[in-house]
XYZ file of C-alpha atoms in Angstrom:
629
model
C 52.144 51.784 -62.565
C 53.354 50.180 -66.182
C 56.888 50.806 -67.701
C 57.576 51.147 -71.364
C 59.099 47.784 -71.448
C 55.619 46.043 -70.165
C 56.611 45.367 -66.280
C 53.688 46.296 -64.329
C 54.002 46.632 -60.697
C 50.609 46.060 -60.186
C 50.645 42.687 -61.340
C 54.323 42.140 -59.780
C 53.877 43.449 -55.906
C 50.008 43.897 -56.004
C 50.386 44.793 -52.479
C 51.493 48.496 -53.396
C 48.012 49.405 -54.821
C 46.582 49.146 -51.228
C 49.750 50.512 -49.887
C 49.656 53.728 -51.594
C 45.745 54.143 -51.750
C 46.447 54.801 -47.707
C 48.692 57.530 -48.728
C 52.160 55.793 -47.911
C 55.334 56.069 -49.566
C 58.255 52.998 -50.593
C 61.700 55.070 -49.426
C 64.835 53.118 -49.033
C 66.995 50.419 -49.828
C 65.572 47.317 -51.867
C 67.433 45.121 -49.086
C 64.790 45.835 -46.458
C 61.717 45.439 -48.414
C 59.920 42.046 -48.469
C 61.405 39.089 -50.487
C 58.762 39.439 -53.515
C 59.826 43.053 -53.446
C 63.232 42.445 -53.748
C 62.825 39.951 -56.258
C 60.985 42.184 -58.945
C 63.032 45.235 -58.416
C 66.504 43.148 -58.452
C 65.766 42.589 -61.885
C 66.111 45.732 -62.938
C 69.355 46.345 -61.067
C 67.726 48.804 -58.436
C 69.520 49.232 -55.400
C 67.189 52.130 -53.992
C 63.549 53.258 -54.560
C 61.340 56.392 -53.716
C 57.589 55.831 -54.734
C 55.280 58.605 -54.342
C 51.467 57.897 -54.643
C 49.661 60.653 -56.854
C 46.318 61.897 -55.695
C 43.841 64.742 -56.682
C 40.700 66.039 -54.643
C 40.996 62.627 -52.657
C 41.109 60.369 -55.578
C 43.802 58.058 -56.377
C 45.443 58.205 -59.493
C 48.577 55.960 -59.285
C 51.950 56.565 -58.190
C 55.944 58.089 -59.556
C 58.593 56.438 -58.882
C 62.747 57.043 -58.814
C 65.291 54.539 -58.803
C 69.007 54.467 -58.317
C 70.807 51.943 -59.462
C 74.381 52.900 -58.067
C 73.916 53.801 -54.493
C 72.005 52.110 -51.616
C 70.360 55.173 -49.492
C 67.532 56.290 -48.053
C 65.799 59.614 -49.688
C 65.725 62.951 -47.938
C 62.493 64.919 -47.060
C 63.476 67.303 -49.826
C 63.638 64.457 -52.451
C 60.058 63.016 -51.206
C 58.517 66.795 -51.295
C 60.579 67.571 -54.837
C 58.936 64.239 -56.432
C 55.658 65.028 -54.761
C 55.573 68.293 -56.485
C 56.221 66.767 -59.871
C 53.726 64.054 -59.489
C 50.967 67.443 -59.000
C 52.012 68.963 -62.000
C 52.047 65.541 -63.641
C 48.579 64.737 -62.694
C 47.641 68.294 -63.076
C 48.631 68.146 -66.777
C 46.811 64.698 -67.705
C 44.226 66.373 -65.637
C 43.610 69.186 -68.038
C 44.512 67.659 -71.071
C 41.495 65.436 -70.287
C 39.250 68.165 -69.516
C 40.243 69.770 -72.686
C 39.466 66.642 -74.365
C 36.039 66.156 -72.706
C 35.070 69.939 -73.315
C 36.009 69.272 -77.143
C 33.891 66.542 -76.950
C 30.778 68.123 -75.259
C 31.221 71.155 -77.362
C 31.188 68.771 -80.525
C 28.204 66.888 -79.008
C 26.584 70.495 -77.927
C 26.352 71.632 -81.712
C 25.344 68.548 -82.996
C 22.605 68.530 -80.729
C 21.805 72.173 -81.322
C 22.012 71.431 -85.083
C 19.470 68.182 -84.767
C 17.237 70.161 -82.689
C 17.221 73.433 -85.151
C 16.963 71.017 -87.884
C 13.819 69.642 -86.287
C 12.376 72.729 -85.321
C 12.296 73.485 -88.842
C 10.939 70.270 -89.570
C 8.230 70.952 -87.328
C 7.408 74.200 -88.632
C 7.245 72.408 -92.305
C 5.131 69.601 -91.032
C 2.650 71.705 -88.894
C 2.591 74.849 -92.085
C 2.289 72.668 -94.541
C -1.220 70.661 -93.694
C -2.621 73.799 -92.227
C -1.670 76.011 -95.661
C -3.746 73.292 -96.721
C -6.579 73.510 -94.364
C -7.081 77.092 -94.646
C -6.210 77.329 -98.780
C -8.820 74.181 -99.039
C -11.365 76.206 -96.934
C -11.158 79.365 -99.264
C -11.186 77.108 -102.014
C -14.089 75.168 -101.267
C -16.129 78.132 -99.850
C -15.914 79.935 -103.363
C -16.386 76.417 -105.658
C -19.720 76.523 -107.271
C -20.091 72.806 -108.064
C -20.528 69.978 -105.475
C -17.474 67.850 -106.913
C -15.260 70.951 -106.605
C -16.668 71.297 -102.303
C -15.732 67.513 -102.170
C -12.742 67.627 -103.823
C -11.571 70.555 -100.965
C -13.238 68.754 -98.215
C -11.125 65.650 -98.659
C -7.707 67.420 -98.928
C -8.641 68.954 -95.683
C -9.776 65.973 -94.073
C -6.171 64.461 -95.280
C -4.343 67.838 -93.980
C -6.105 67.557 -90.800
C -5.166 64.041 -90.177
C -1.756 64.814 -91.250
C -1.263 67.671 -88.482
C -2.953 65.404 -85.859
C -0.481 62.865 -86.000
C 2.322 65.364 -85.871
C 0.754 66.697 -82.492
C 0.954 63.441 -81.470
C 4.248 62.542 -81.936
C 5.227 65.938 -80.256
C 3.315 65.250 -77.526
C 4.890 61.452 -76.949
C 8.303 62.994 -77.436
C 7.515 65.641 -74.560
C 6.087 62.586 -72.053
C 9.217 60.856 -73.289
C 11.874 63.565 -72.449
C 9.843 64.110 -68.952
C 9.947 60.313 -67.797
C 6.357 60.636 -67.769
C 5.564 57.984 -70.268
C 3.592 55.002 -68.844
C 2.251 51.374 -70.074
C -1.028 50.465 -69.010
C -1.564 46.352 -69.201
C -4.868 44.858 -70.079
C -5.783 41.464 -71.645
C -5.889 41.894 -75.754
C -6.707 39.587 -78.507
C -3.329 39.903 -80.584
C -4.997 39.261 -83.792
C -7.622 42.064 -83.410
C -5.124 44.111 -82.326
C -3.440 43.886 -85.779
C -6.747 43.781 -87.687
C -6.983 47.553 -86.279
C -3.586 48.839 -87.169
C -4.241 46.931 -90.970
C -6.960 49.106 -91.218
C -6.252 52.015 -90.590
C -3.067 52.028 -93.216
C -5.179 50.337 -95.698
C -6.540 53.504 -97.371
C -2.694 54.297 -98.254
C -2.016 51.259 -99.534
C -4.385 51.211 -101.656
C -3.664 54.873 -102.673
C 0.019 53.507 -104.146
C -1.400 50.185 -105.427
C 0.793 48.558 -102.775
C 0.607 44.924 -101.723
C 0.281 43.981 -98.195
C 0.684 40.663 -96.502
C 0.008 39.705 -93.105
C 1.201 36.095 -91.064
C 0.307 35.621 -87.920
C 2.067 32.074 -86.532
C -0.391 30.134 -85.457
C 1.321 29.333 -82.029
C 0.944 33.225 -81.025
C -1.564 32.563 -78.080
C -5.405 34.030 -78.370
C -5.038 36.372 -75.609
C -2.535 38.142 -74.094
C -1.687 40.900 -71.190
C -0.005 43.950 -72.465
C -0.151 47.265 -73.395
C -2.021 46.553 -76.340
C -2.597 50.282 -77.548
C 1.110 51.357 -77.523
C 2.131 48.132 -79.088
C -0.054 49.043 -82.042
C 1.305 52.528 -82.364
C 4.607 50.667 -82.788
C 3.531 48.296 -85.614
C 1.487 51.300 -87.114
C 4.643 53.522 -87.213
C 6.393 50.797 -88.765
C 3.751 50.041 -91.752
C 3.285 53.787 -92.119
C 6.807 54.355 -93.203
C 6.761 51.351 -95.162
C 4.194 52.879 -97.405
C 5.548 56.047 -97.395
C 9.188 54.753 -98.308
C 8.303 51.955 -100.808
C 7.167 52.955 -104.499
C 3.656 52.439 -106.223
C 3.324 48.868 -106.869
C 5.652 47.874 -104.215
C 5.136 45.263 -101.455
C 5.306 45.249 -97.535
C 4.492 41.965 -95.388
C 3.918 41.985 -91.766
C 5.344 39.060 -90.247
C 4.421 37.577 -86.650
C 6.728 34.720 -84.611
C 6.312 33.108 -81.796
C 10.325 32.711 -79.912
C 9.173 30.994 -77.118
C 7.874 30.671 -73.909
C 9.425 30.765 -70.050
C 6.874 29.852 -67.492
C 3.878 32.592 -68.348
C 6.038 34.977 -71.058
C 5.609 34.738 -74.330
C 8.380 36.551 -76.376
C 7.024 37.152 -80.037
C 8.726 38.653 -82.708
C 7.026 41.200 -85.047
C 8.831 42.315 -88.607
C 7.975 44.305 -91.467
C 9.948 44.230 -94.688
C 9.289 46.150 -97.575
C 10.849 46.511 -100.697
C 11.731 50.491 -100.379
C 14.421 52.571 -101.083
C 16.288 51.222 -98.179
C 18.494 53.274 -95.886
C 22.411 53.441 -96.117
C 24.511 51.720 -92.784
C 25.023 55.579 -91.854
C 21.899 56.364 -92.159
C 21.043 53.382 -89.939
C 22.937 54.970 -86.739
C 20.641 57.905 -86.834
C 16.931 56.531 -87.199
C 16.249 55.437 -83.591
C 17.738 58.743 -82.385
C 15.716 61.935 -80.855
C 15.115 64.592 -83.477
C 16.922 63.086 -86.221
C 15.866 61.459 -89.903
C 17.810 59.548 -91.742
C 18.844 62.363 -93.448
C 18.460 65.994 -93.459
C 15.925 65.816 -96.894
C 13.689 62.786 -95.499
C 11.176 65.059 -94.467
C 11.030 67.441 -97.358
C 10.934 64.566 -99.737
C 8.178 62.252 -98.062
C 7.250 64.612 -94.851
C 6.932 63.136 -91.264
C 8.606 64.385 -87.848
C 11.070 62.388 -87.582
C 9.890 61.065 -84.008
C 8.520 57.679 -84.927
C 10.955 55.777 -84.773
C 12.513 57.149 -81.653
C 9.364 57.004 -79.580
C 8.829 52.968 -81.043
C 12.531 51.964 -79.597
C 11.586 53.499 -76.202
C 8.284 51.633 -76.189
C 9.831 48.344 -77.094
C 12.603 48.915 -74.696
C 9.910 49.797 -71.960
C 8.079 46.989 -72.411
C 11.556 44.859 -72.496
C 12.196 43.955 -75.723
C 14.653 45.331 -78.288
C 14.043 46.904 -82.085
C 16.593 46.593 -85.000
C 17.179 47.154 -89.142
C 18.352 45.459 -91.685
C 18.424 47.224 -95.102
C 19.838 47.296 -98.512
C 19.879 50.878 -100.916
C 17.130 50.333 -103.401
C 16.606 46.480 -101.950
C 14.467 47.539 -99.280
C 14.035 47.087 -95.441
C 13.247 44.875 -92.672
C 12.577 46.644 -89.465
C 11.594 43.948 -86.735
C 11.580 43.923 -82.758
C 11.247 41.190 -80.099
C 8.562 41.919 -77.190
C 7.701 39.710 -73.936
C 3.908 39.544 -73.260
C 2.578 37.732 -70.399
C -0.007 34.957 -71.528
C -3.572 35.247 -70.083
C -3.767 32.916 -67.145
C -6.652 30.526 -67.343
C -7.039 31.239 -71.210
C -10.239 29.160 -72.689
C -10.458 30.227 -76.281
C -13.748 30.769 -76.978
C -16.075 29.146 -79.553
C -15.190 30.007 -83.035
C -18.477 29.752 -84.059
C -21.939 30.739 -83.472
C -24.663 28.529 -82.990
C -26.465 27.406 -85.707
C -23.571 26.929 -88.270
C -23.290 23.904 -90.252
C -19.416 23.663 -90.934
C -19.966 19.958 -92.290
C -22.265 21.187 -94.918
C -20.889 25.132 -95.279
C -19.302 24.965 -98.776
C -17.210 28.527 -99.539
C -14.974 29.617 -102.878
C -12.052 31.891 -102.839
C -11.320 33.337 -106.211
C -8.572 36.045 -106.672
C -5.520 35.776 -109.000
C -2.888 36.106 -106.671
C -1.383 32.760 -105.989
C -0.521 34.064 -102.475
C -3.941 34.851 -101.330
C -5.463 31.227 -102.774
C -2.409 29.454 -100.693
C -3.785 31.945 -97.359
C -7.434 31.051 -97.728
C -6.278 26.969 -97.682
C -4.329 27.452 -94.868
C -7.285 29.560 -93.122
C -9.477 26.484 -94.366
C -7.295 24.210 -91.919
C -7.171 26.484 -89.578
C -10.601 27.013 -88.474
C -12.115 24.631 -90.170
C -14.107 25.999 -93.014
C -13.730 23.843 -96.001
C -12.838 26.526 -98.842
C -12.280 25.741 -102.552
C -10.098 28.119 -104.548
C -9.932 29.663 -108.017
C -7.573 31.951 -109.475
C -9.326 33.571 -112.336
C -13.138 33.917 -112.808
C -13.670 31.671 -115.632
C -12.048 28.726 -113.505
C -14.626 29.906 -110.576
C -17.211 29.569 -113.036
C -16.080 25.887 -114.385
C -15.785 24.972 -110.710
C -19.426 26.322 -109.897
C -20.714 24.355 -113.240
C -19.049 20.829 -112.410
C -19.461 20.919 -108.217
C -22.498 23.381 -108.338
C -23.227 26.541 -106.563
C -21.374 27.468 -103.081
C -22.900 28.780 -99.805
C -19.961 31.763 -99.487
C -18.039 33.492 -101.923
C -14.992 35.339 -101.116
C -13.965 37.226 -104.696
C -11.580 39.788 -105.476
C -12.628 43.190 -107.017
C -9.712 43.671 -109.241
C -8.658 40.397 -111.553
C -7.709 39.911 -114.927
C -10.518 39.538 -117.918
C -14.169 39.473 -115.880
C -13.303 41.135 -112.810
C -14.959 40.738 -109.287
C -18.038 42.925 -109.826
C -18.788 40.935 -113.233
C -18.105 37.942 -111.405
C -20.553 38.518 -108.315
C -23.439 39.124 -111.317
C -23.264 36.166 -113.039
C -23.174 33.948 -109.781
C -26.375 35.753 -108.149
C -28.190 35.618 -111.499
C -27.400 31.855 -112.016
C -26.357 30.572 -108.748
C -28.689 29.209 -105.838
C -30.836 31.213 -103.317
C -28.986 31.989 -100.118
C -25.581 32.355 -101.408
C -23.241 34.527 -99.774
C -20.733 37.173 -101.742
C -18.102 38.856 -100.005
C -16.276 41.309 -101.944
C -12.377 41.455 -100.619
C -10.053 44.366 -101.927
C -7.926 47.230 -100.201
C -10.141 49.373 -101.645
C -12.081 51.363 -99.645
C -16.013 49.982 -99.650
C -17.501 53.216 -99.764
C -15.759 54.079 -102.905
C -17.897 51.305 -104.469
C -20.529 50.170 -102.392
C -23.625 51.228 -104.659
C -21.903 49.615 -107.739
C -20.976 46.342 -105.572
C -24.865 45.941 -104.238
C -26.232 46.461 -107.758
C -23.810 43.350 -108.829
C -25.516 41.271 -105.745
C -22.542 41.797 -103.376
C -24.007 41.178 -99.554
C -20.821 42.354 -97.521
C -17.102 43.756 -97.764
C -13.757 42.496 -96.130
C -10.460 44.496 -96.216
C -7.250 43.029 -97.280
C -5.213 41.895 -96.145
C -7.477 38.869 -94.895
C -7.355 37.933 -91.098
C -8.956 34.126 -89.744
C -11.092 36.068 -87.380
C -12.446 38.329 -90.063
C -13.186 34.784 -92.115
C -14.948 33.619 -88.712
C -16.976 36.833 -88.478
C -18.442 36.676 -91.560
C -19.399 32.546 -91.384
C -20.843 33.783 -87.920
C -22.926 36.757 -89.605
C -24.278 35.345 -92.510
C -25.170 31.248 -91.466
C -24.989 31.466 -87.438
C -28.968 31.400 -86.163
C -27.953 33.460 -83.054
C -25.518 35.662 -84.612
C -27.080 39.426 -84.236
C -24.290 41.255 -85.440
C -24.487 44.142 -88.533
C -23.090 46.706 -90.500
C -22.671 49.992 -89.593
C -22.300 51.398 -92.799
C -25.817 50.835 -93.976
C -27.634 53.700 -93.612
C -31.315 51.785 -92.289
C -29.020 50.349 -89.430
C -27.382 53.351 -88.453
C -30.372 55.173 -87.242
C -31.694 55.726 -83.672
C -35.062 57.319 -83.809
C -36.816 58.191 -80.681
C -33.561 57.878 -78.830
C -32.483 60.984 -76.994
C -28.601 61.930 -76.256
C -27.289 64.607 -73.371
C -24.329 66.598 -74.729
C -22.286 68.314 -72.489
C -19.680 70.169 -74.361
C -18.910 73.932 -73.553
C -17.526 75.109 -77.035
C -19.898 76.104 -79.348
C -18.048 75.009 -82.334
C -17.905 71.487 -81.341
C -21.351 71.355 -80.111
C -21.979 72.077 -83.828
C -19.918 69.366 -85.287
C -21.340 67.088 -83.012
C -24.889 67.846 -84.025
C -24.133 67.607 -87.551
C -22.190 64.267 -87.093
C -25.496 62.536 -85.247
C -28.232 64.175 -87.825
C -28.135 61.363 -90.343
C -28.662 58.979 -87.233
C -31.949 60.306 -86.285
C -30.748 60.914 -82.804
C -32.740 63.545 -80.634
C -29.937 65.580 -78.984
C -30.166 67.937 -75.850
C -27.033 70.330 -75.488
C -25.582 71.497 -72.276
C -22.783 73.981 -71.706
C -20.696 72.900 -68.867
C -21.023 69.975 -66.086
C -23.223 71.816 -64.051
C -26.046 72.298 -66.077
C -25.525 68.864 -67.808
C -26.717 67.325 -63.970
C -29.254 70.037 -63.539
C -30.923 68.853 -67.146
C -30.626 65.224 -65.689
C -31.727 65.660 -62.470
C -35.153 67.166 -63.962
C -35.644 64.043 -66.108
C -33.414 61.315 -65.794
C -36.015 58.833 -67.919
C -35.598 61.400 -70.643
C -32.592 60.537 -71.892
C -30.548 57.247 -72.823
C -27.016 58.292 -73.479
C -24.636 61.157 -72.445
C -21.804 62.316 -74.170
C -19.354 64.065 -71.678
C -16.622 66.484 -72.349
C -14.208 66.647 -69.923
C -12.359 70.240 -69.682
C -15.565 72.650 -68.854
C -16.108 75.931 -66.665
C -18.125 75.646 -63.577
C -18.000 72.176 -63.260
C -15.578 69.883 -65.050
C -16.928 66.203 -66.611
C -15.565 64.019 -63.987
C -17.453 66.281 -61.446
C -20.413 65.925 -63.534
C -19.918 62.271 -63.741
C -19.712 61.376 -60.229
C -22.437 63.881 -59.048
C -24.686 62.023 -61.564
C -23.715 58.585 -60.294
C -24.200 59.956 -56.977
C -28.463 60.963 -57.458
C -30.654 58.861 -55.463
C -32.587 58.375 -59.272
C -33.941 55.842 -61.554
C -30.990 55.396 -64.516
C -28.394 57.350 -62.570
C -26.446 54.316 -62.270
C -27.285 52.869 -65.814
C -26.957 55.216 -68.229
C -24.425 55.093 -70.359
C -22.084 58.372 -69.941
C -19.116 58.676 -73.021
C -16.108 60.572 -72.289
C -15.787 62.605 -75.318
C -12.470 64.608 -74.962
C -9.080 65.197 -76.493
C -7.578 64.236 -73.430
C -6.351 60.944 -74.918
C -4.026 59.255 -72.906
C -4.051 55.853 -71.119
C -4.304 57.558 -67.922
C -6.466 60.289 -69.101
C -9.084 57.059 -70.382
C -8.304 55.530 -67.094
C -9.955 58.256 -64.979
C -12.506 58.621 -66.879
C -13.730 54.739 -65.838
C -12.829 55.890 -62.373
C -15.114 58.341 -62.200
C -17.791 56.337 -63.592
C -17.761 56.695 -67.307
C -18.500 53.944 -69.107
C -16.569 54.646 -72.418
C -14.137 56.917 -74.547
C -13.761 59.064 -77.880
C -11.190 60.979 -78.662
C -11.180 64.248 -80.151
C -11.054 64.918 -82.702
C -14.265 62.985 -84.028
C -13.779 59.976 -85.976
C -17.409 59.163 -87.180
C -17.293 55.487 -87.472
C -15.796 55.343 -83.708
C -18.507 57.373 -82.866
C -21.601 55.431 -84.500
C -20.033 51.968 -83.042
C -20.208 53.424 -79.747
C -24.157 54.121 -80.772
C -24.372 50.727 -81.600
C -23.101 49.099 -78.250
C -24.645 51.355 -75.883
C -28.165 51.539 -77.493
C -30.276 48.699 -78.231
C -30.653 47.933 -81.946
C -34.670 48.922 -82.154
C -35.178 52.546 -81.749
C -37.276 53.507 -78.586
C -40.496 55.843 -79.717
C -41.733 57.717 -77.214
């Protein structure tokens, strides 16, 4: 089509392309051609020309030409046949070369994929066997240990290993759904800030364990309520934060930044970025980060653990949502993973009243005490945002001077770890010297259960986990100063008891029944057990007024949980339509939860059971005061 000197027949004689696509030849002296064709060809001293199109398996490839610059003639049929034969030889040679190149590339890709999958399977074997080894080994140690501390240590290690193993299994299940093109989004209205609070609460323990500093900033422009898949969005943020914690050394810093980018009609575009001061990633490693079955380098899983699937899953989720994800990183300087995502603004959104009835913001005075200047600045920002008057102090001594000069405050937010006088000692001083009714809130990344007894002795009333969120501050004010606020802390043993209530547990696996009974024992609940759905239906039909709540497994013999729930709801008996039924199952995908709700269940709790989640459901579906029978 194009000569070595740059001349192009297609550009100079455009009508030839369709002519040759139709299988026609050009044969004869140029005097018989059109004026344009003559003008083009005479410039090259061509007297006669033979042009034969190239076709392979019905596909037009181009053409080959023979020019005679000495004589004017029409080429014979033998000349045409010869040139056509030559063209076929040429085109087959070209095609063979292309096929060979494609085969070489395909072979290299296959070898690379096979190697990646082999490495992945090796990593999976390591990732699954390592926590299993810990579970089996620590079980043996715990059984043989004579002192309680040694047994508790073994239980803690078993819990850590089991949680890690559950994460590995979830990643594998997600990848299998992606591979089968069966991952779907489930869209609901959700509170953006509370979604982030749940995520941060999940990873706070690891942050505290490595003495890292985690900060969060939420753009005030982001709507209060959004419409989208909050669970999948939380999954991506959790993955990015978990990676930052994993690859950032002790005493490092991690920052979660959320930014309102733009709004087009009802669609809000947000950017969420996670930055850290971790080990960083080379440009070469960055090219592999979002690939399935691969980590940045083969030794990563050995050194830091992980399946290498999280970022690939995250990329797929964000792209399903219509966004994109990227990374910026420098070795030994840290990394920033950011993604944009379009979410629908909830129509007719009316921001609910922040503070409960009875909260007098004009007279409410609060003091935040933290040695970190950024935390004090954050409290001042929250003060402006939610309308609570909050003073700040960067040490216990400064706080005491403020109290002496301005009088006692109604509400104190006190950091646990401060140089000199720590938060516990300061709390004790304030409680002993300040007016009655002052509320002290301990703020820390430390788990509450590790300091609860000591904190309560020092006069601490409640606890907030860092990093702080505006809604968390509002919740504390409502709980402590609102007349109609009836919230309570499920951590306290007294308020976590349910004497007089009876629960029906439908579960076919004996060890699972044993686990649930052991978990519920501290609550004072009475529990009756059914070994399948048919038995649960029979027990409820015989005494519908006896039960206050049903925990229903899904996969059971004779009658599964769906069928049992539908049958109970269809009974013409008291309480059949109103008794809360909670799905308790290992089926934890969105479609599984939706199927439970469609069958008539009220809620869902996933296996393995999280005791805090179970107690939260009990508080949600059982009245606060016990029902004595």
